[in-house]
Short mmCIF file of C-alpha atoms in Angstrom, two decimals:
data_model
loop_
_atom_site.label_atom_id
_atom_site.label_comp_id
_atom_site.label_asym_id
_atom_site.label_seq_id
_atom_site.Cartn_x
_atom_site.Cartn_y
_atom_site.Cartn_z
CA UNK Y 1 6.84 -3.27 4.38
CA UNK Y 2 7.35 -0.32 6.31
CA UNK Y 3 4.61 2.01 3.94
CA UNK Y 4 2.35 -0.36 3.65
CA UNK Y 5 1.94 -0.41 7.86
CA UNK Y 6 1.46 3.16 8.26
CA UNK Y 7 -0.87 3.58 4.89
CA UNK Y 8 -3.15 0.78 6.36
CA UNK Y 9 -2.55 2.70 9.73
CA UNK Y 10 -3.87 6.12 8.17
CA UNK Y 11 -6.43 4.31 6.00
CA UNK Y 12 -7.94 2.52 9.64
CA UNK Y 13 -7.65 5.55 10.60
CA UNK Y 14 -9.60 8.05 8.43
CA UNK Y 15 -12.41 5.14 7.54
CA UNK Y 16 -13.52 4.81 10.74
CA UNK Y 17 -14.06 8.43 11.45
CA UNK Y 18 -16.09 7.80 8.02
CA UNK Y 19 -17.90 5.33 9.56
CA UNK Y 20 -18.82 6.90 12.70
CA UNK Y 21 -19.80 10.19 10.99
CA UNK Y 22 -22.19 8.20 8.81
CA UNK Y 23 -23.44 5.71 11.43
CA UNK Y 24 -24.70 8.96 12.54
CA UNK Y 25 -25.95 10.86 16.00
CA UNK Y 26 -27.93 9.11 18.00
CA UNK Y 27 -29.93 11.03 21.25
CA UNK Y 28 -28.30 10.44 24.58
CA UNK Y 29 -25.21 11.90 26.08
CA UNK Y 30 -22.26 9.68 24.26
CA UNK Y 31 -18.94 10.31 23.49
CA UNK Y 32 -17.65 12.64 20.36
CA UNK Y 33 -17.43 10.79 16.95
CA UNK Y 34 -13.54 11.98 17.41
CA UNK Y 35 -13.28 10.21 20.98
CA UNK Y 36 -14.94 6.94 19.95
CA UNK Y 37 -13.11 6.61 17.20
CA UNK Y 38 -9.81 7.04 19.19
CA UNK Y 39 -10.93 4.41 21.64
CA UNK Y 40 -12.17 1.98 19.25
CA UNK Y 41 -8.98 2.36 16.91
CA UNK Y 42 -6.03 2.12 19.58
CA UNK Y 43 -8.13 -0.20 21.69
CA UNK Y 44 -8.59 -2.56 18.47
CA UNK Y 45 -5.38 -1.88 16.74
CA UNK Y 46 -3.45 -5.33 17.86
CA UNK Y 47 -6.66 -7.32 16.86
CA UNK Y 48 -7.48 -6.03 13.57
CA UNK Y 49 -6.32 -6.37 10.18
CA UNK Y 50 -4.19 -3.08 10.37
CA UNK Y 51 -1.41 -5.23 12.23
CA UNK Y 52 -1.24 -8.14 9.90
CA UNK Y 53 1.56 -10.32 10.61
CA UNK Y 54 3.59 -7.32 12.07
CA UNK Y 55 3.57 -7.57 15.34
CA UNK Y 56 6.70 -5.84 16.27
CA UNK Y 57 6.91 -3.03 18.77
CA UNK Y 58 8.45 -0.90 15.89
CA UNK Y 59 5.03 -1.66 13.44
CA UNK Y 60 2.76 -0.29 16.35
CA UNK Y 61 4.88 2.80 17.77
CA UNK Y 62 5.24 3.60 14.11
CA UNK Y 63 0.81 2.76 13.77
CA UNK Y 64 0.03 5.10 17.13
CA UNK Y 65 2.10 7.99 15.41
CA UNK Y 66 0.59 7.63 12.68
CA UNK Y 67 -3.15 7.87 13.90
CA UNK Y 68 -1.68 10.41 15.80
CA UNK Y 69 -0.66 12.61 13.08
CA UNK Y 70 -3.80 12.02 11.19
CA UNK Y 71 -6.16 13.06 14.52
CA UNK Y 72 -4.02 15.77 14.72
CA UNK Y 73 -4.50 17.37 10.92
CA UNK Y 74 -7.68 16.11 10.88
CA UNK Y 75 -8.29 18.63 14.69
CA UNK Y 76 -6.12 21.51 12.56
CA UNK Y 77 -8.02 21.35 9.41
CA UNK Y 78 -11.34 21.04 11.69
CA UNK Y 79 -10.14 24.68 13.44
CA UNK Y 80 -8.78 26.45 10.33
CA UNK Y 81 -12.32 25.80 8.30
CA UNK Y 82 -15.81 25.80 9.19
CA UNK Y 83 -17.09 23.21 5.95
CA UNK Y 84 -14.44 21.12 7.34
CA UNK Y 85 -15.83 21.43 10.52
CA UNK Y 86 -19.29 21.08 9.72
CA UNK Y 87 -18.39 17.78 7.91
CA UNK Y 88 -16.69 16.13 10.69
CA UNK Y 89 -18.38 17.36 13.36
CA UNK Y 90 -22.16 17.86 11.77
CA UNK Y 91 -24.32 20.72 12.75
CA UNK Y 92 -27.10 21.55 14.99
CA UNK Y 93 -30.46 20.53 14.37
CA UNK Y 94 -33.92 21.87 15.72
CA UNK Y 95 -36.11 19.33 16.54
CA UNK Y 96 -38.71 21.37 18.13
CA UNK Y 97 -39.93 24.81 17.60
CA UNK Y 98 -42.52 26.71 18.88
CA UNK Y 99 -44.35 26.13 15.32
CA UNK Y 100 -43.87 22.43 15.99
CA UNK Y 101 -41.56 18.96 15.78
CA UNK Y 102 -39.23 19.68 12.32
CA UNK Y 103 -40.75 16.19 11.03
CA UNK Y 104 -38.29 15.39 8.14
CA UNK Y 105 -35.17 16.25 11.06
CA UNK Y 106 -36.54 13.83 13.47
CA UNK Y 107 -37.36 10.95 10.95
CA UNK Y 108 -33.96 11.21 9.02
CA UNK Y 109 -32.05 11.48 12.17
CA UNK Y 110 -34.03 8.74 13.90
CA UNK Y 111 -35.34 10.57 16.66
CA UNK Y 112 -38.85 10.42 18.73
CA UNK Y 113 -40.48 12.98 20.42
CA UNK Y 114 -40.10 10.66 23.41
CA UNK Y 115 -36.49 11.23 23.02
CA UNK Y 116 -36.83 14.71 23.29
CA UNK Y 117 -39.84 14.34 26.66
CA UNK Y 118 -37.29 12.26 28.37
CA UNK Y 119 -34.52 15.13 28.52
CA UNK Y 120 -37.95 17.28 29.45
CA UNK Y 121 -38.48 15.36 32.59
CA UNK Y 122 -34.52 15.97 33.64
CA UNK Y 123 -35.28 19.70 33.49
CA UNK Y 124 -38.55 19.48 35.45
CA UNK Y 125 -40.60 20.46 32.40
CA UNK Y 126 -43.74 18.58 32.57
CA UNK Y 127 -44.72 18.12 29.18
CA UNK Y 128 -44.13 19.18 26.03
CA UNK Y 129 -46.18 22.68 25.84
CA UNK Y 130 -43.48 23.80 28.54
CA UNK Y 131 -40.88 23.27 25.82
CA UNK Y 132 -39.88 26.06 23.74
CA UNK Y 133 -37.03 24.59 21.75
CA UNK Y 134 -34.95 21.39 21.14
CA UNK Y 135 -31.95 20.97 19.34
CA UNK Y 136 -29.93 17.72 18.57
CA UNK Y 137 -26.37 18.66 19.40
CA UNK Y 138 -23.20 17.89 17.10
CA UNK Y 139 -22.24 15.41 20.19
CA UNK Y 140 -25.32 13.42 20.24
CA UNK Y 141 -27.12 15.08 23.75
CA UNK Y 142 -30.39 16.85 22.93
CA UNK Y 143 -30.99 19.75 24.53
CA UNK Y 144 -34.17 21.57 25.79
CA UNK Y 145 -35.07 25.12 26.33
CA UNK Y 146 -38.06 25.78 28.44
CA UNK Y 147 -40.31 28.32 27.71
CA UNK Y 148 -40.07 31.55 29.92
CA UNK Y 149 -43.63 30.37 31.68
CA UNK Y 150 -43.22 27.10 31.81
CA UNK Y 151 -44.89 24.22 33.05
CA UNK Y 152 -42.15 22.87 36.17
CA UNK Y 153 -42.81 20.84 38.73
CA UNK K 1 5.72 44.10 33.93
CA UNK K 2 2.98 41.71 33.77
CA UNK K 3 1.95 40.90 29.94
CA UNK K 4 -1.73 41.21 29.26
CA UNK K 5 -3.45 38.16 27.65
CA UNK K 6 -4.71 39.46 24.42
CA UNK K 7 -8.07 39.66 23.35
CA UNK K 8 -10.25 40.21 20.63
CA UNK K 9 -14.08 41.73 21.34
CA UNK K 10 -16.49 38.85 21.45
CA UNK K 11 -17.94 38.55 18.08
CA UNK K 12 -21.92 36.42 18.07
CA UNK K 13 -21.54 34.48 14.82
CA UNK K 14 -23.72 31.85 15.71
CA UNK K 15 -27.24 32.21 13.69
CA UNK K 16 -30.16 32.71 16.31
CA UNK K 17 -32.83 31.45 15.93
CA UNK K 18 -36.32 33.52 16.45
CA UNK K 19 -34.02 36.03 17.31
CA UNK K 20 -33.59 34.16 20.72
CA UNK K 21 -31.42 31.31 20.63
CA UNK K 22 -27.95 31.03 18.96
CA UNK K 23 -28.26 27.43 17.66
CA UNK K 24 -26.67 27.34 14.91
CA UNK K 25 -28.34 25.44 12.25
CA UNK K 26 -27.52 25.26 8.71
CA UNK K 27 -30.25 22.99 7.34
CA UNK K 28 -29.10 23.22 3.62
CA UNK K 29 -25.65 21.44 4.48
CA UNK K 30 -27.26 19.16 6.56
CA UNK K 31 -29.87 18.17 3.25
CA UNK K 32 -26.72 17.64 1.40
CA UNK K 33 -25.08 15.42 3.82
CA UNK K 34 -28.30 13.37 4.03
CA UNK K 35 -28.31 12.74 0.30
CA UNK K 36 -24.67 12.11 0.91
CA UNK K 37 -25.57 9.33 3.86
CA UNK K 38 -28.25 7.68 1.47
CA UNK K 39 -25.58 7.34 -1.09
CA UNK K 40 -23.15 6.17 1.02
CA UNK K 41 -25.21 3.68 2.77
CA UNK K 42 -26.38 2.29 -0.95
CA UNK K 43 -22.43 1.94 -2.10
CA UNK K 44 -22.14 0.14 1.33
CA UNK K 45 -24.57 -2.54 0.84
CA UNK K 46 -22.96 -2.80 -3.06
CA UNK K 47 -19.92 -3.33 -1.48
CA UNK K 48 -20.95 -6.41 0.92
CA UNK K 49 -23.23 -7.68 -1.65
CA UNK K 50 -19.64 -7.93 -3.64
CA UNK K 51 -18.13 -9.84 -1.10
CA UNK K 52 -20.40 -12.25 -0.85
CA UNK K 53 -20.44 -13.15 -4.13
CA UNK K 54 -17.19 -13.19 -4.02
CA UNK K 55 -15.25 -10.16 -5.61
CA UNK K 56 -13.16 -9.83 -3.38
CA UNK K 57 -12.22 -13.10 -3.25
CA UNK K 58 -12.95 -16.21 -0.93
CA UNK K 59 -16.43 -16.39 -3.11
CA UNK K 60 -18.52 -18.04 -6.32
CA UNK K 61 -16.83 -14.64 -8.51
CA UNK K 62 -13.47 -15.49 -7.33
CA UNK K 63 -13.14 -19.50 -7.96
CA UNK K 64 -11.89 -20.44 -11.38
CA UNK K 65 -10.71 -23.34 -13.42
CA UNK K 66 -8.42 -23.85 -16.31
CA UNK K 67 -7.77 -27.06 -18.19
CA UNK K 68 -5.66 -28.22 -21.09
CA UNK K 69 -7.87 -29.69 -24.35
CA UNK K 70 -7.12 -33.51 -23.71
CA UNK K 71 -7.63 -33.19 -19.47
CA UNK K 72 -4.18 -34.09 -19.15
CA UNK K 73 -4.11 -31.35 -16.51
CA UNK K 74 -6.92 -28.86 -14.46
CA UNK K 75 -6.05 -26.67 -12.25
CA UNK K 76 -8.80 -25.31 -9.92
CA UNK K 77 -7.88 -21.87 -8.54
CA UNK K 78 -9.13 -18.75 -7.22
CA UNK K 79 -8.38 -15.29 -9.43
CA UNK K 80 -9.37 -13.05 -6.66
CA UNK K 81 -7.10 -13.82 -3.72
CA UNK K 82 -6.66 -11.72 -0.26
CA UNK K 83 -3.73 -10.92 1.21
CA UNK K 84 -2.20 -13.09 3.84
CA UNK K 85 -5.04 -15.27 3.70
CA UNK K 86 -4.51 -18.97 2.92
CA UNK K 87 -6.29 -20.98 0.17
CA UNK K 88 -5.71 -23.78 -2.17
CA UNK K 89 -4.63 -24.35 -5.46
CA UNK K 90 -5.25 -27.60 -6.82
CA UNK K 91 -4.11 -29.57 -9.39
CA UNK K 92 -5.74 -32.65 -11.25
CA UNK K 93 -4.12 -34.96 -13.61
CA UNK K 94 -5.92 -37.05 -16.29
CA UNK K 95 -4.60 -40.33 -17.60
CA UNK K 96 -2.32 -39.02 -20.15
CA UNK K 97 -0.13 -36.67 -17.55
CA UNK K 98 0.63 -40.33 -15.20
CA UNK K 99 3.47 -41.74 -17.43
CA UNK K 100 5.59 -44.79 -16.59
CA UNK K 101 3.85 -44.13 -12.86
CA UNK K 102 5.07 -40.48 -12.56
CA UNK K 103 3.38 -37.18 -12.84
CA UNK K 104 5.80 -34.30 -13.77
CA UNK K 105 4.26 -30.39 -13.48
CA UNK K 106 6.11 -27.42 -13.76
CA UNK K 107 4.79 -24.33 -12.17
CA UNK K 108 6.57 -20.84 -12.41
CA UNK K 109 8.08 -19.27 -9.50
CA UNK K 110 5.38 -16.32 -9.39
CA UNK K 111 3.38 -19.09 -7.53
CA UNK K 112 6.54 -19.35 -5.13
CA UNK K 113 7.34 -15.71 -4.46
CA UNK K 114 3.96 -13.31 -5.32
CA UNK K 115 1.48 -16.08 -4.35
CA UNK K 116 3.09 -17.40 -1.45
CA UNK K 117 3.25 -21.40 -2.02
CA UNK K 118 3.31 -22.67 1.70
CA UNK K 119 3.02 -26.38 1.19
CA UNK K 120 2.54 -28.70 -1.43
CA UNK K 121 0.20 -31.78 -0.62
CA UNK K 122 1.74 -34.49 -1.31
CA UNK K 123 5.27 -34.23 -1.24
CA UNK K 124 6.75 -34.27 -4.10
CA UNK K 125 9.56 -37.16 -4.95
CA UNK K 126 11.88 -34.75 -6.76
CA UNK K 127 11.98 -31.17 -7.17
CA UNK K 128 14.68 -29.66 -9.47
CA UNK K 129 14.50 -25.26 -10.53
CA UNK K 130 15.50 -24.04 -13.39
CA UNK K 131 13.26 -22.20 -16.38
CA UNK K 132 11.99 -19.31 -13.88
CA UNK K 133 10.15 -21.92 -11.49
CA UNK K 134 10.28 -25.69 -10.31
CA UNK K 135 9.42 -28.72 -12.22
CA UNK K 136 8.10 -31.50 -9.57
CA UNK K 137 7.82 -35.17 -10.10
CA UNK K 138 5.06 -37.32 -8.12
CA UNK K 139 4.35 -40.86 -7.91
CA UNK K 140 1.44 -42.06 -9.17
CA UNK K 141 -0.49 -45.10 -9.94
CA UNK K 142 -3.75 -44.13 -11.47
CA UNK K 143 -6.15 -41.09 -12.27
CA UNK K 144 -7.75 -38.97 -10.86
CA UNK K 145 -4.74 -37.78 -9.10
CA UNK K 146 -4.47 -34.24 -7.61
CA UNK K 147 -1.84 -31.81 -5.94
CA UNK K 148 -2.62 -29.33 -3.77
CA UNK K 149 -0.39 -26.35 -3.10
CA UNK K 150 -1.56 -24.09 -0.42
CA UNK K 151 -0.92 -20.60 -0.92
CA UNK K 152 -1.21 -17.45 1.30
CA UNK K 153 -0.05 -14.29 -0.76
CA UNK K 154 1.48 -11.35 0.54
CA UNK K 155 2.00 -9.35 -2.40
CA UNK K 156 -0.69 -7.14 -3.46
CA UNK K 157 -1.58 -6.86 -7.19
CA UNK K 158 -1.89 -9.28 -10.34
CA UNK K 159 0.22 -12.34 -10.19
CA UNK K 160 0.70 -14.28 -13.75
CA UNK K 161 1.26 -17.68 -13.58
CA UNK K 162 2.38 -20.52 -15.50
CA UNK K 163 1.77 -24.15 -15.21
CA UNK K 164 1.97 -27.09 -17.53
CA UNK K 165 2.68 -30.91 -18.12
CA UNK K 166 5.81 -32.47 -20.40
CA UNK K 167 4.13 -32.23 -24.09
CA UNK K 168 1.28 -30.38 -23.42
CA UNK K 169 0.09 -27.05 -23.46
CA UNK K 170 0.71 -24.63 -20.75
CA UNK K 171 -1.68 -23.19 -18.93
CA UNK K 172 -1.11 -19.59 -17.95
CA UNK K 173 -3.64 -17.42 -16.02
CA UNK K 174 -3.43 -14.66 -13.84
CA UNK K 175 -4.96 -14.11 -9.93
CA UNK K 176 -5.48 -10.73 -8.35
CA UNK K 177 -4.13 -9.99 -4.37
CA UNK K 178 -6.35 -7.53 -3.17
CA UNK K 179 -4.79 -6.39 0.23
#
């Protein structure tokens, strides 16, 4: 049944952005929640349960438009409003300030200060006095501002 | 003459933070969508802990029997089926359903059409419709004796059925598709 096809489709759809928003952000630079989940989703499409039996050509143009369309309101209502935005996207979060690591950020979000030393070491800062801030991006990368005298190699 | 792109004066929204950095932050949404993760994680695990036991079908929830009073006739089933997913129905007759060495069931057509009867196991020696479903007659020589009729549903919702032996009860019961 054709509704059924493209309500599974838009369900697929909008459940695994769901998913990947709550799986959550993890350090490292990764793709977008949006990108995986259009990778994962049109890459996975013929094996999953969102084909069923239907294997026509018809079922899956008429599946692709349909994640399409949804992608593409979800991207419009993402523009138009910022609480949309900040619920599909996330927001920033400081890990590091020059007080000190925000403990509760790092815990809930799974981070270690490590993590953080590791994107340090890219920047030539050679420990973590030379850091004055760090900030877990929406898109997973962390990123490190060094303090104006700062310990480089 | 050339048209100017337009623009608007560049506006610095972004929260700064220590008067320094524009980062950003809103820590008070970010609380909420914590709490929201922790709940979400929780009705997760609910949800697979349902499956297993079988809510959703395929599970110790799901499986279900019905039988007439004398055990002419049981029919082991499952209420909670999945769509397009195959599983059996099964029927058992006592001693009193094998007459002159037949067994004669009826079983509406909802186990036909909603439920999606496949194949019936063994075949039967006559089938005749009529009554809103099929009446099938087996051979048989002695109980236990036992039909199975393998289903795969593809419509999603409750499915009533019917099924029943000549002079006894019928026994009616309902299974769920989920899709």
């Amino acid at each position: 049944m054709a509704a059924s096809t493209i309500l599974r489709a838009a369900f697929g759809y909008l459940f695994l952005v769901l998913i990947v928003r709550v799986a959550g952000r993890r350090p490292g630079r990764q793709l977008t929640p949006f990108e995986f989940v259009l990778i994962f989703y049109l890459g996975g499409l013929t094996l999953t349960g969102m084909v069923g039996t239907e294997t026509s050509l018809t079922n899956a143009i008429c599946q692709i438009l349909t994640i399409a369309l949804c992608h593409y309101a979800l991207a419009f209502l993402r523009f138009r409003s910022d609480a949309v935005a900040r619920v599909l996207d996330g927001v920033p979060l400081i890990l590091m300030e020059g007080q000190g690591w925000r403990k509760t950020t790092m815990s809930q979000m799974r981070i270690e200060d490590d993590d953080v030393m590791n994107v340090a070491r890219e920047q030539g800062i050679r420990d973590l006095s030379g850091i004055r801030m760090a900030v877990l991006e929406t898109f997973g990368a962390i990123n490190v501002t060094p303090k104006a005298n700062e310990n480089r190699d | 003459m050339t048209q100017q792109p337009s623009t608007s004066p560049v506006d610095d929204s972004v929260p700064k933070v220590g008067g320094e950095v524009a980062v950003g932050e809103n820590l008070p949404f970010q609380r909420r969508w914590w709490m929201f993760e922790r709940f979400i994680w929780g009705f997760f695990l609910v949800l697979i802990v349902c499956d297993l036991l079988g809510l959703f079908g395929q599970g110790w929830l799901a499986k279900a029997r019905a039988t007439v009073p004398d055990g002419a006739l049981r029919v082991d089933y499952e209420r909670i089926e999945r769509a397009s997913t195959p599983s059996t129905l099964t029927l058992h007759f006592g001693p009193t359903a094998i007459q002159n060495g037949r067994v004669q069931v009826y079983i509406s057509d909802s186990i036909v059409k909603g439920l999606g009867a496949q194949r019936i196991s063994p075949q039967p020696a006559i089938s005749a419709i009529g009554d809103k479903g099929i009446s099938y007659t087996f051979a048989a020589t002695h109980s236990p004796a036992e039909v199975d009729i393998q289903l795969q549903p593809s419509g999603v919702g409750p499915h009533a059925f019917r099924i029943e032996t000549p002079h006894e009860p019928p026994i009616a019961a309902s299974i769920f598709v989920m899709p």
